[in-house]
């Protein structure tokens, strides 16, 4: 028998354990799950979590990283709007969109690269456009490479027919529902006032939306006052038109001529006229073209010669992308940009044609990011994770719904946590300082700012999931059905190439 002095770890009376043998549990005992996936009420099962977060995903497509990148970019937009909504008043006004050290102020939230997690929304939008240019071009370019011009016509016909419906039907549904809820509950919000009845409000939305959704709209602001965060959707539609027309125009060109035409378009849109968003779409198309040529072993010779140095090149593109993506954007005056540390010489690069200078730098940042990710293995794998894939699936729903949640529930929770103005005290005084959390911590990470997200994040993502299932997905299916009905159901289904 072991001596008491041996202790439990040094005892000699324990039999060895075979860690390689199977362990069989008896009496029906099973290990507990890490978290419950559903609850059962009155015989009916209710899912607690989206399946994408716990079920093993199917085999990922080669371009799944693009879905993950789009989803993560939508999450950055969420934090961008919340950060500015709370901090763009009082002592913190103007801090986030200026550079690190501007006016003698040094904050972690404005430090290069780190700032993208607080105010990276514009970078996310330009990345959306590059991704769209890539994805919209993938199948048509594959057909062009294969010489399948009849199928190319069918594919672009279908895509162009469905595009307006796919983008705008979800917006109509979400905005109308939000209008009805605001009137039903008499909710005061900062961006929208309840100064008319429900029918008048719906009519005002119609009058505003018909111009907002018109592709050739001229003059006026880019905003939809009922959800100002959706300003990028008409830009998305116009960029889609650029892609489809360019694909048709270049379809019969030789390889080198097609690539040169795409580069020429980018130069035209960025350096000759102020068409920065068109440049991002065409750049996405160019990246897609080069990737497809690489798979076929048909890249231009001068690009093939860079193969030995591609690791060095793409890591540097990623670094430059993250640095340029934090371009300060407090104003559109490039002279103010020149006063910010580290941006003087970069400010000299802005083309004359670009009115709002930030989009010039964000163009390069987003293009370099999308070019680098698939060549950096660990980064690509991150965007292929279940979390990022889930964000990608619900990204449009999150993009549409996070604004209404912010200025209804969010504004009230922030007011309760001490983030309020005179306007809040006048209109929702009962919410003021009901949750007096300390306003301590780095700017952008204050306790009183973070605590409301314990409620806001679950609510926002639950509604994003609901919008995806109940509005976005049915809109996509309706657009497809409508196209099949329009062609009489006799034409073949548009060709799609697995991405």
Short mmCIF file of C-alpha atoms in Angstrom, two decimals:
data_model
loop_
_atom_site.label_atom_id
_atom_site.label_comp_id
_atom_site.label_asym_id
_atom_site.label_seq_id
_atom_site.Cartn_x
_atom_site.Cartn_y
_atom_site.Cartn_z
CA UNK A 1 0.00 0.00 0.00
CA UNK A 2 1.22 3.50 -0.74
CA UNK A 3 2.60 5.61 2.04
CA UNK A 4 0.51 8.61 3.03
CA UNK A 5 3.55 10.69 2.24
CA UNK A 6 3.44 9.63 -1.41
CA UNK A 7 0.42 11.78 -2.12
CA UNK A 8 -2.27 11.07 -4.66
CA UNK A 9 -0.08 11.81 -7.68
CA UNK A 10 2.78 9.56 -6.59
CA UNK A 11 0.74 6.60 -5.36
CA UNK A 12 1.48 3.12 -6.74
CA UNK A 13 -1.96 1.55 -6.26
CA UNK A 14 -3.63 2.96 -9.42
CA UNK A 15 -4.05 0.65 -12.39
CA UNK A 16 -2.92 1.95 -15.76
CA UNK A 17 -5.51 3.38 -18.11
CA UNK A 18 -5.69 2.58 -21.80
CA UNK A 19 -6.49 5.89 -23.44
CA UNK A 20 -6.89 4.22 -26.85
CA UNK A 21 -9.84 2.01 -26.01
CA UNK A 22 -13.43 3.08 -26.68
CA UNK A 23 -15.47 4.26 -23.74
CA UNK A 24 -19.05 2.96 -23.70
CA UNK A 25 -21.60 4.68 -21.51
CA UNK A 26 -24.27 2.55 -19.91
CA UNK A 27 -27.78 3.23 -18.63
CA UNK A 28 -28.44 5.58 -21.54
CA UNK A 29 -26.07 8.25 -20.21
CA UNK A 30 -24.76 10.67 -22.85
CA UNK A 31 -22.42 13.65 -22.59
CA UNK A 32 -24.21 16.96 -22.24
CA UNK A 33 -24.24 19.34 -25.19
CA UNK A 34 -22.19 22.49 -24.92
CA UNK A 35 -25.36 24.55 -25.36
CA UNK A 36 -29.01 23.75 -26.13
CA UNK A 37 -29.97 23.99 -29.79
CA UNK A 38 -33.71 24.15 -29.27
CA UNK A 39 -36.46 24.17 -26.69
CA UNK A 40 -39.75 22.28 -26.79
CA UNK A 41 -42.96 24.06 -25.80
CA UNK A 42 -46.32 22.32 -26.01
CA UNK A 43 -44.88 19.62 -28.23
CA UNK A 44 -43.32 22.03 -30.71
CA UNK A 45 -39.58 22.48 -31.11
CA UNK A 46 -38.16 26.01 -31.39
CA UNK A 47 -34.63 26.64 -32.62
CA UNK A 48 -32.55 28.86 -30.34
CA UNK A 49 -29.62 29.36 -32.72
CA UNK A 50 -29.19 29.51 -36.51
CA UNK A 51 -28.14 26.12 -37.83
CA UNK A 52 -25.06 27.65 -39.43
CA UNK A 53 -23.55 28.24 -35.99
CA UNK A 54 -23.61 24.61 -34.84
CA UNK A 55 -24.19 22.27 -37.79
CA UNK A 56 -21.24 21.05 -39.80
CA UNK A 57 -21.34 23.03 -43.06
CA UNK A 58 -21.49 21.40 -46.43
CA UNK A 59 -18.40 21.42 -48.60
CA UNK A 60 -17.43 25.03 -49.08
CA UNK A 61 -17.31 26.58 -52.53
CA UNK A 62 -13.93 27.91 -53.68
CA UNK A 63 -15.31 31.44 -53.35
CA UNK A 64 -16.89 30.92 -49.90
CA UNK A 65 -14.32 33.34 -48.49
CA UNK A 66 -16.07 36.12 -50.44
CA UNK A 67 -19.32 35.37 -48.59
CA UNK A 68 -17.46 35.48 -45.29
CA UNK A 69 -15.73 38.73 -46.20
CA UNK A 70 -19.04 40.32 -47.15
CA UNK A 71 -20.57 39.20 -43.86
CA UNK A 72 -17.67 40.47 -41.78
CA UNK A 73 -17.82 43.79 -43.66
CA UNK A 74 -21.53 44.07 -42.76
CA UNK A 75 -20.56 43.56 -39.10
CA UNK A 76 -18.02 46.41 -39.42
CA UNK A 77 -20.80 48.62 -40.80
CA UNK A 78 -22.89 47.78 -37.73
CA UNK A 79 -20.15 48.90 -35.33
CA UNK A 80 -19.35 51.94 -37.47
CA UNK A 81 -22.88 53.30 -37.21
CA UNK A 82 -23.22 52.54 -33.51
CA UNK A 83 -19.87 54.16 -32.69
CA UNK A 84 -20.67 57.36 -34.56
CA UNK A 85 -24.29 57.48 -33.37
CA UNK A 86 -23.17 57.61 -29.75
CA UNK A 87 -19.87 59.49 -29.98
CA UNK A 88 -20.61 62.15 -32.57
CA UNK A 89 -21.99 64.49 -29.93
CA UNK A 90 -20.41 66.49 -27.13
CA UNK A 91 -16.75 66.09 -26.21
CA UNK A 92 -16.18 63.16 -28.58
CA UNK A 93 -17.67 64.85 -31.64
CA UNK A 94 -15.42 64.57 -34.69
CA UNK A 95 -12.82 62.35 -33.00
CA UNK A 96 -13.52 59.09 -34.79
CA UNK A 97 -13.41 60.34 -38.38
CA UNK A 98 -10.23 62.37 -37.87
CA UNK A 99 -6.75 60.88 -37.77
CA UNK A 100 -4.62 59.75 -34.86
CA UNK A 101 -3.07 62.80 -33.21
CA UNK A 102 -5.23 65.33 -35.06
CA UNK A 103 -5.56 68.54 -33.07
CA UNK A 104 -3.30 67.03 -30.39
CA UNK A 105 -5.77 64.23 -29.57
CA UNK A 106 -4.54 60.65 -29.35
CA UNK A 107 -7.10 57.88 -29.02
CA UNK A 108 -6.79 54.14 -29.51
CA UNK A 109 -9.94 54.16 -31.64
CA UNK A 110 -8.24 56.40 -34.21
CA UNK A 111 -4.94 54.50 -34.40
CA UNK A 112 -4.14 53.11 -37.88
CA UNK A 113 -5.64 49.66 -38.58
CA UNK A 114 -7.40 49.58 -35.17
CA UNK A 115 -9.64 52.42 -36.34
CA UNK A 116 -11.21 50.10 -38.94
CA UNK A 117 -13.13 48.30 -36.19
CA UNK A 118 -14.72 51.58 -35.09
CA UNK A 119 -15.16 53.58 -38.30
CA UNK A 120 -14.48 51.06 -41.07
CA UNK A 121 -17.95 51.33 -42.57
CA UNK A 122 -16.86 53.17 -45.71
CA UNK A 123 -14.07 50.65 -46.23
CA UNK A 124 -16.68 47.90 -45.89
CA UNK A 125 -18.91 49.53 -48.52
CA UNK A 126 -16.11 49.83 -51.07
CA UNK A 127 -15.26 46.18 -50.34
CA UNK A 128 -18.93 45.27 -50.99
CA UNK A 129 -18.61 46.80 -54.44
CA UNK A 130 -15.42 44.94 -55.31
CA UNK A 131 -17.01 41.67 -54.13
CA UNK A 132 -20.11 42.37 -56.22
CA UNK A 133 -18.01 43.05 -59.31
CA UNK A 134 -16.25 39.73 -58.74
CA UNK A 135 -19.35 37.64 -58.05
CA UNK A 136 -21.52 39.13 -60.80
CA UNK A 137 -18.74 38.45 -63.32
CA UNK A 138 -17.88 34.91 -62.28
CA UNK A 139 -20.35 32.91 -64.36
CA UNK A 140 -20.36 35.23 -67.42
CA UNK A 141 -16.55 35.30 -67.57
CA UNK A 142 -16.44 31.51 -67.25
CA UNK A 143 -18.76 31.29 -70.25
CA UNK A 144 -16.67 33.82 -72.18
CA UNK A 145 -13.54 31.77 -71.55
CA UNK A 146 -15.37 28.66 -72.75
CA UNK A 147 -16.72 30.45 -75.84
CA UNK A 148 -20.34 29.75 -74.79
CA UNK A 149 -21.82 32.99 -76.12
CA UNK A 150 -25.43 31.81 -76.39
CA UNK A 151 -25.41 30.70 -72.76
CA UNK A 152 -23.71 33.99 -71.89
CA UNK A 153 -26.66 35.87 -73.37
CA UNK A 154 -29.13 33.76 -71.40
CA UNK A 155 -27.21 34.28 -68.17
CA UNK A 156 -26.90 38.07 -68.46
CA UNK A 157 -30.53 38.37 -69.59
CA UNK A 158 -31.69 36.54 -66.46
CA UNK A 159 -29.35 38.42 -64.12
CA UNK A 160 -30.26 41.83 -65.47
CA UNK A 161 -33.99 41.08 -65.35
CA UNK A 162 -33.85 39.98 -61.71
CA UNK A 163 -31.39 42.55 -60.36
CA UNK A 164 -33.79 45.43 -59.53
CA UNK A 165 -36.25 43.07 -57.86
CA UNK A 166 -33.51 41.35 -55.87
CA UNK A 167 -32.15 44.65 -54.48
CA UNK A 168 -35.30 46.71 -53.95
CA UNK A 169 -38.09 44.32 -52.95
CA UNK A 170 -36.48 43.62 -49.53
CA UNK A 171 -36.03 47.37 -48.98
CA UNK A 172 -39.70 48.07 -49.74
CA UNK A 173 -40.81 45.34 -47.32
CA UNK A 174 -38.52 46.30 -44.43
CA UNK A 175 -39.22 50.03 -44.70
CA UNK A 176 -43.00 49.59 -44.91
CA UNK A 177 -42.97 47.29 -41.88
CA UNK A 178 -40.82 49.75 -39.90
CA UNK A 179 -43.19 52.61 -40.78
CA UNK A 180 -46.20 50.62 -39.60
CA UNK A 181 -44.46 49.66 -36.33
CA UNK A 182 -43.41 53.26 -35.62
CA UNK A 183 -46.98 54.48 -36.02
CA UNK A 184 -48.54 51.56 -34.17
CA UNK A 185 -46.28 52.13 -31.16
CA UNK A 186 -45.97 55.92 -31.56
CA UNK A 187 -42.17 55.63 -31.45
CA UNK A 188 -40.13 58.80 -31.50
CA UNK A 189 -36.87 58.54 -33.41
CA UNK A 190 -34.24 61.13 -34.14
CA UNK A 191 -34.06 60.73 -37.94
CA UNK A 192 -37.83 60.39 -38.48
CA UNK A 193 -40.59 62.43 -36.89
CA UNK A 194 -44.18 61.32 -36.39
CA UNK A 195 -45.64 64.48 -37.95
CA UNK A 196 -48.24 62.78 -40.17
CA UNK A 197 -50.58 59.79 -40.10
CA UNK A 198 -49.75 56.32 -41.36
CA UNK A 199 -51.23 56.69 -44.85
CA UNK A 200 -49.48 60.00 -45.41
CA UNK A 201 -46.21 58.49 -44.27
CA UNK A 202 -46.59 55.55 -46.66
CA UNK A 203 -47.36 57.95 -49.48
CA UNK A 204 -44.30 60.04 -48.65
CA UNK A 205 -42.20 56.90 -48.74
CA UNK A 206 -43.57 56.02 -52.17
CA UNK A 207 -42.80 59.49 -53.54
CA UNK A 208 -39.26 59.33 -52.19
CA UNK A 209 -38.59 55.72 -53.11
CA UNK A 210 -39.60 56.00 -56.77
CA UNK A 211 -36.83 58.56 -57.30
CA UNK A 212 -34.38 56.81 -54.99
CA UNK A 213 -34.64 53.58 -57.01
CA UNK A 214 -34.44 55.22 -60.46
CA UNK A 215 -31.14 54.19 -62.00
CA UNK A 216 -30.71 57.43 -63.99
CA UNK A 217 -31.67 59.75 -61.15
CA UNK A 218 -30.01 63.16 -61.38
CA UNK A 219 -29.67 65.76 -58.63
CA UNK A 220 -30.82 65.61 -55.04
CA UNK A 221 -29.24 63.75 -52.17
CA UNK A 222 -28.33 60.05 -52.28
CA UNK A 223 -30.26 59.23 -49.13
CA UNK A 224 -33.49 57.43 -48.44
CA UNK A 225 -34.65 59.32 -45.37
CA UNK A 226 -36.56 56.28 -44.07
CA UNK A 227 -33.29 54.34 -43.83
CA UNK A 228 -30.27 56.48 -44.68
CA UNK A 229 -27.88 53.55 -44.39
CA UNK A 230 -29.27 52.14 -47.64
CA UNK A 231 -27.72 54.86 -49.83
CA UNK A 232 -25.36 52.24 -51.29
CA UNK A 233 -28.14 50.14 -52.86
CA UNK A 234 -28.76 52.43 -55.89
CA UNK A 235 -24.98 52.58 -56.28
CA UNK A 236 -24.94 48.78 -56.21
CA UNK A 237 -27.57 48.70 -58.96
CA UNK A 238 -25.71 51.17 -61.17
CA UNK A 239 -22.49 49.23 -60.66
CA UNK A 240 -24.30 46.05 -61.70
CA UNK A 241 -25.37 47.72 -64.95
CA UNK A 242 -21.74 48.68 -65.61
CA UNK A 243 -20.68 45.05 -65.09
CA UNK A 244 -23.34 43.52 -67.34
CA UNK A 245 -22.81 45.99 -70.19
CA UNK A 246 -19.02 45.66 -69.95
CA UNK A 247 -19.23 41.86 -70.07
CA UNK A 248 -21.32 42.00 -73.22
CA UNK A 249 -19.05 44.61 -74.80
CA UNK A 250 -15.86 42.67 -74.03
CA UNK A 251 -17.20 39.16 -74.66
CA UNK A 252 -15.68 38.83 -78.14
CA UNK A 253 -12.35 40.46 -77.30
CA UNK A 254 -9.11 38.52 -77.10
CA UNK A 255 -7.67 37.83 -73.67
CA UNK A 256 -5.18 40.70 -73.65
CA UNK A 257 -7.63 43.14 -75.22
CA UNK A 258 -10.28 42.28 -72.62
CA UNK A 259 -7.86 42.80 -69.74
CA UNK A 260 -6.62 46.09 -71.21
CA UNK A 261 -10.21 47.31 -71.66
CA UNK A 262 -10.96 46.57 -68.00
CA UNK A 263 -7.84 48.44 -66.87
CA UNK A 264 -8.80 51.30 -69.19
CA UNK A 265 -12.28 51.48 -67.65
CA UNK A 266 -10.81 51.63 -64.15
CA UNK A 267 -8.52 54.47 -65.18
CA UNK A 268 -11.41 56.33 -66.82
CA UNK A 269 -13.73 56.01 -63.83
CA UNK A 270 -11.08 56.98 -61.28
CA UNK A 271 -8.80 59.50 -63.00
CA UNK A 272 -10.89 61.11 -65.74
CA UNK A 273 -14.43 61.26 -64.33
CA UNK A 274 -15.70 60.90 -60.76
CA UNK A 275 -16.96 57.33 -61.04
CA UNK A 276 -15.14 55.74 -58.13
CA UNK A 277 -17.87 53.16 -57.47
CA UNK A 278 -17.79 52.02 -61.10
CA UNK A 279 -14.03 51.59 -60.75
CA UNK A 280 -14.52 49.28 -57.74
CA UNK A 281 -16.98 47.09 -59.63
CA UNK A 282 -14.74 46.84 -62.70
CA UNK A 283 -11.75 46.08 -60.46
CA UNK A 284 -13.72 43.17 -58.99
CA UNK A 285 -14.42 41.95 -62.51
CA UNK A 286 -10.70 42.22 -63.36
CA UNK A 287 -9.70 40.21 -60.28
CA UNK A 288 -12.24 37.54 -61.21
CA UNK A 289 -10.93 37.40 -64.78
CA UNK A 290 -7.35 36.99 -63.57
CA UNK A 291 -8.33 34.23 -61.12
CA UNK A 292 -10.13 32.29 -63.84
CA UNK A 293 -7.18 32.70 -66.19
CA UNK A 294 -4.86 31.49 -63.43
CA UNK A 295 -6.90 28.29 -63.04
CA UNK A 296 -6.61 27.71 -66.77
CA UNK A 297 -2.89 28.50 -66.78
CA UNK A 298 -3.46 31.39 -69.18
CA UNK A 299 -2.23 34.40 -67.22
CA UNK A 300 -0.24 37.03 -69.11
CA UNK A 301 3.49 36.33 -69.08
CA UNK A 302 4.48 39.35 -66.99
CA UNK A 303 2.13 38.23 -64.19
CA UNK A 304 3.48 34.67 -64.27
CA UNK A 305 6.97 36.04 -63.71
CA UNK A 306 5.81 37.44 -60.34
CA UNK A 307 4.91 33.96 -59.04
CA UNK A 308 8.09 33.45 -56.95
CA UNK A 309 7.45 36.68 -55.06
CA UNK A 310 3.69 36.36 -54.59
CA UNK A 311 3.92 35.79 -50.83
CA UNK A 312 5.92 38.97 -50.39
CA UNK A 313 3.59 40.89 -52.72
CA UNK A 314 0.27 39.87 -51.19
CA UNK A 315 1.30 40.38 -47.57
CA UNK A 316 2.41 43.88 -48.48
CA UNK A 317 -0.85 44.50 -50.33
CA UNK A 318 -2.71 43.46 -47.17
CA UNK A 319 -0.64 45.82 -45.01
CA UNK A 320 -1.10 48.75 -47.40
CA UNK A 321 -4.81 47.96 -47.62
CA UNK A 322 -5.30 48.11 -43.86
CA UNK A 323 -3.36 51.38 -43.65
CA UNK A 324 -5.18 53.14 -46.49
CA UNK A 325 -8.56 51.86 -45.30
CA UNK A 326 -8.29 54.11 -42.25
CA UNK A 327 -8.26 57.30 -44.31
CA UNK A 328 -9.66 60.14 -42.15
CA UNK A 329 -12.92 61.41 -43.58
CA UNK A 330 -14.20 64.14 -41.28
CA UNK A 331 -14.48 66.43 -44.31
CA UNK A 332 -14.09 66.34 -48.08
CA UNK A 333 -11.30 68.92 -47.99
CA UNK A 334 -8.04 67.25 -49.01
CA UNK A 335 -6.09 70.11 -47.44
CA UNK A 336 -7.33 69.00 -44.04
CA UNK A 337 -6.20 65.46 -44.85
CA UNK A 338 -2.73 66.83 -45.58
CA UNK A 339 -2.53 68.21 -42.01
CA UNK A 340 -2.99 64.77 -40.45
CA UNK A 341 0.12 62.87 -39.47
CA UNK A 342 1.18 60.38 -42.12
CA UNK A 343 -1.17 61.64 -44.82
CA UNK A 344 0.60 64.67 -46.30
CA UNK A 345 2.39 62.89 -49.16
CA UNK A 346 -0.53 60.52 -49.70
CA UNK A 347 -2.86 63.51 -50.06
CA UNK A 348 -0.82 64.62 -53.09
CA UNK A 349 -1.87 61.45 -54.94
CA UNK A 350 -5.58 62.32 -55.08
CA UNK A 351 -6.74 62.70 -58.69
CA UNK A 352 -8.40 65.94 -59.72
CA UNK A 353 -11.50 64.05 -60.87
CA UNK A 354 -12.35 62.61 -57.43
CA UNK A 355 -14.55 64.97 -55.41
CA UNK A 356 -14.70 63.06 -52.11
CA UNK A 357 -11.07 62.06 -51.62
CA UNK A 358 -11.70 59.14 -49.26
CA UNK A 359 -13.08 56.96 -52.04
CA UNK A 360 -9.81 57.15 -53.98
CA UNK A 361 -7.87 55.62 -51.08
CA UNK A 362 -10.65 53.19 -50.21
CA UNK A 363 -10.69 51.97 -53.81
CA UNK A 364 -7.10 50.81 -53.55
CA UNK A 365 -7.61 49.48 -50.03
CA UNK A 366 -10.59 47.31 -50.97
CA UNK A 367 -9.08 46.04 -54.24
CA UNK A 368 -5.83 45.06 -52.54
CA UNK A 369 -7.74 43.37 -49.71
CA UNK A 370 -9.82 41.21 -52.07
CA UNK A 371 -6.71 40.40 -54.10
CA UNK A 372 -4.68 39.37 -51.04
CA UNK A 373 -7.11 37.28 -48.99
CA UNK A 374 -7.28 34.14 -51.20
CA UNK A 375 -3.45 34.05 -51.36
CA UNK A 376 -2.96 34.24 -47.58
CA UNK A 377 -4.06 30.85 -46.28
CA UNK A 378 -4.78 31.67 -42.63
CA UNK A 379 -6.77 34.78 -43.58
CA UNK A 380 -8.81 32.93 -46.17
CA UNK A 381 -9.60 30.21 -43.63
CA UNK A 382 -10.86 32.82 -41.17
CA UNK A 383 -13.44 34.06 -43.68
CA UNK A 384 -14.45 30.45 -44.33
CA UNK A 385 -15.31 29.82 -40.66
CA UNK A 386 -18.91 29.07 -39.66
CA UNK A 387 -19.24 32.46 -38.01
CA UNK A 388 -18.19 34.42 -41.09
CA UNK A 389 -20.28 32.19 -43.37
CA UNK A 390 -23.29 32.85 -41.17
CA UNK A 391 -22.62 36.60 -41.34
CA UNK A 392 -22.38 36.30 -45.11
CA UNK A 393 -25.73 34.56 -45.36
CA UNK A 394 -27.51 37.22 -43.30
CA UNK A 395 -25.41 40.21 -44.43
CA UNK A 396 -28.14 41.92 -46.49
CA UNK A 397 -30.68 41.42 -43.71
CA UNK A 398 -28.23 42.87 -41.19
CA UNK A 399 -27.49 45.78 -43.50
CA UNK A 400 -31.18 46.63 -43.84
CA UNK A 401 -32.31 46.14 -40.24
CA UNK A 402 -29.46 47.42 -38.05
CA UNK A 403 -30.41 51.06 -38.67
CA UNK A 404 -34.06 50.82 -37.53
CA UNK A 405 -32.94 48.86 -34.44
CA UNK A 406 -30.29 51.49 -33.71
CA UNK A 407 -32.57 54.52 -33.72
CA UNK A 408 -35.48 52.84 -31.91
CA UNK A 409 -34.27 50.37 -29.29
CA UNK A 410 -30.61 51.38 -29.46
CA UNK A 411 -31.20 55.09 -28.96
CA UNK A 412 -33.29 54.37 -25.87
CA UNK A 413 -30.76 52.01 -24.34
CA UNK A 414 -27.94 54.48 -24.95
CA UNK A 415 -30.06 57.23 -23.39
CA UNK A 416 -30.65 55.00 -20.37
CA UNK A 417 -26.88 54.41 -20.14
CA UNK A 418 -26.19 58.15 -20.07
CA UNK A 419 -25.56 58.93 -23.75
CA UNK A 420 -28.21 61.59 -24.37
CA UNK A 421 -28.71 65.10 -25.67
CA UNK A 422 -31.27 67.80 -25.01
CA UNK A 423 -33.39 66.29 -27.79
CA UNK A 424 -33.52 62.98 -25.95
CA UNK A 425 -34.43 64.64 -22.66
CA UNK A 426 -37.27 66.44 -24.39
CA UNK A 427 -38.76 63.47 -26.27
CA UNK A 428 -37.89 60.36 -24.21
CA UNK A 429 -37.13 61.75 -20.73
CA UNK A 430 -38.27 58.58 -18.95
CA UNK A 431 -35.34 56.67 -20.45
CA UNK A 432 -32.65 59.11 -19.34
CA UNK A 433 -30.03 57.65 -16.96
CA UNK A 434 -32.10 54.61 -16.01
CA UNK A 435 -28.99 52.43 -16.36
CA UNK A 436 -26.24 54.60 -14.87
CA UNK A 437 -23.21 52.58 -15.94
CA UNK A 438 -19.83 54.26 -15.51
CA UNK A 439 -18.50 56.16 -18.50
CA UNK A 440 -15.01 54.76 -17.98
CA UNK A 441 -12.73 53.07 -20.48
CA UNK A 442 -10.99 54.01 -23.73
CA UNK A 443 -12.98 56.18 -26.12
CA UNK A 444 -15.14 53.81 -28.14
CA UNK A 445 -14.94 51.08 -25.50
CA UNK A 446 -16.62 52.79 -22.55
CA UNK A 447 -18.56 50.51 -20.22
CA UNK A 448 -21.72 52.55 -20.74
CA UNK A 449 -21.35 52.09 -24.51
CA UNK A 450 -20.63 48.37 -24.45
CA UNK A 451 -23.30 47.23 -21.97
CA UNK A 452 -26.31 48.10 -24.23
CA UNK A 453 -24.89 45.72 -26.83
CA UNK A 454 -25.72 42.82 -24.50
CA UNK A 455 -29.28 43.45 -25.70
CA UNK A 456 -28.66 45.10 -29.07
CA UNK A 457 -26.50 42.40 -30.65
CA UNK A 458 -28.89 39.47 -30.00
CA UNK A 459 -31.93 41.52 -31.05
CA UNK A 460 -30.28 42.86 -34.19
CA UNK A 461 -28.98 39.49 -35.32
CA UNK A 462 -32.26 37.75 -34.54
CA UNK A 463 -34.10 40.29 -36.68
CA UNK A 464 -31.46 39.98 -39.41
CA UNK A 465 -32.07 36.23 -39.45
CA UNK A 466 -35.82 36.82 -39.58
CA UNK A 467 -35.49 39.32 -42.44
CA UNK A 468 -33.24 36.92 -44.34
CA UNK A 469 -35.70 34.05 -44.04
CA UNK A 470 -38.99 35.93 -44.35
CA UNK A 471 -38.11 38.74 -46.79
CA UNK A 472 -34.73 38.45 -48.51
CA UNK A 473 -34.83 34.78 -49.54
CA UNK A 474 -38.47 34.94 -50.75
CA UNK A 475 -37.57 38.06 -52.77
CA UNK A 476 -34.80 36.16 -54.53
CA UNK A 477 -37.17 33.26 -55.25
CA UNK A 478 -39.90 35.61 -56.48
CA UNK A 479 -37.51 37.34 -58.89
CA UNK A 480 -36.47 33.94 -60.30
CA UNK A 481 -40.08 32.83 -60.62
CA UNK A 482 -41.06 36.09 -62.29
CA UNK A 483 -38.29 35.71 -64.87
CA UNK A 484 -39.38 32.15 -65.66
CA UNK A 485 -42.96 33.36 -66.02
CA UNK A 486 -41.87 36.27 -68.24
CA UNK A 487 -40.09 33.99 -70.70
CA UNK A 488 -43.06 31.66 -70.82
CA UNK A 489 -41.30 28.80 -69.07
CA UNK A 490 -39.98 27.54 -72.41
CA UNK A 491 -36.40 28.81 -72.36
CA UNK A 492 -33.68 26.85 -70.65
CA UNK A 493 -32.61 27.84 -67.17
CA UNK A 494 -29.77 30.38 -67.16
CA UNK A 495 -26.40 28.69 -66.97
CA UNK A 496 -24.54 28.90 -63.71
CA UNK A 497 -21.00 27.82 -63.05
CA UNK A 498 -20.21 26.47 -59.59
CA UNK A 499 -18.08 28.98 -57.75
#
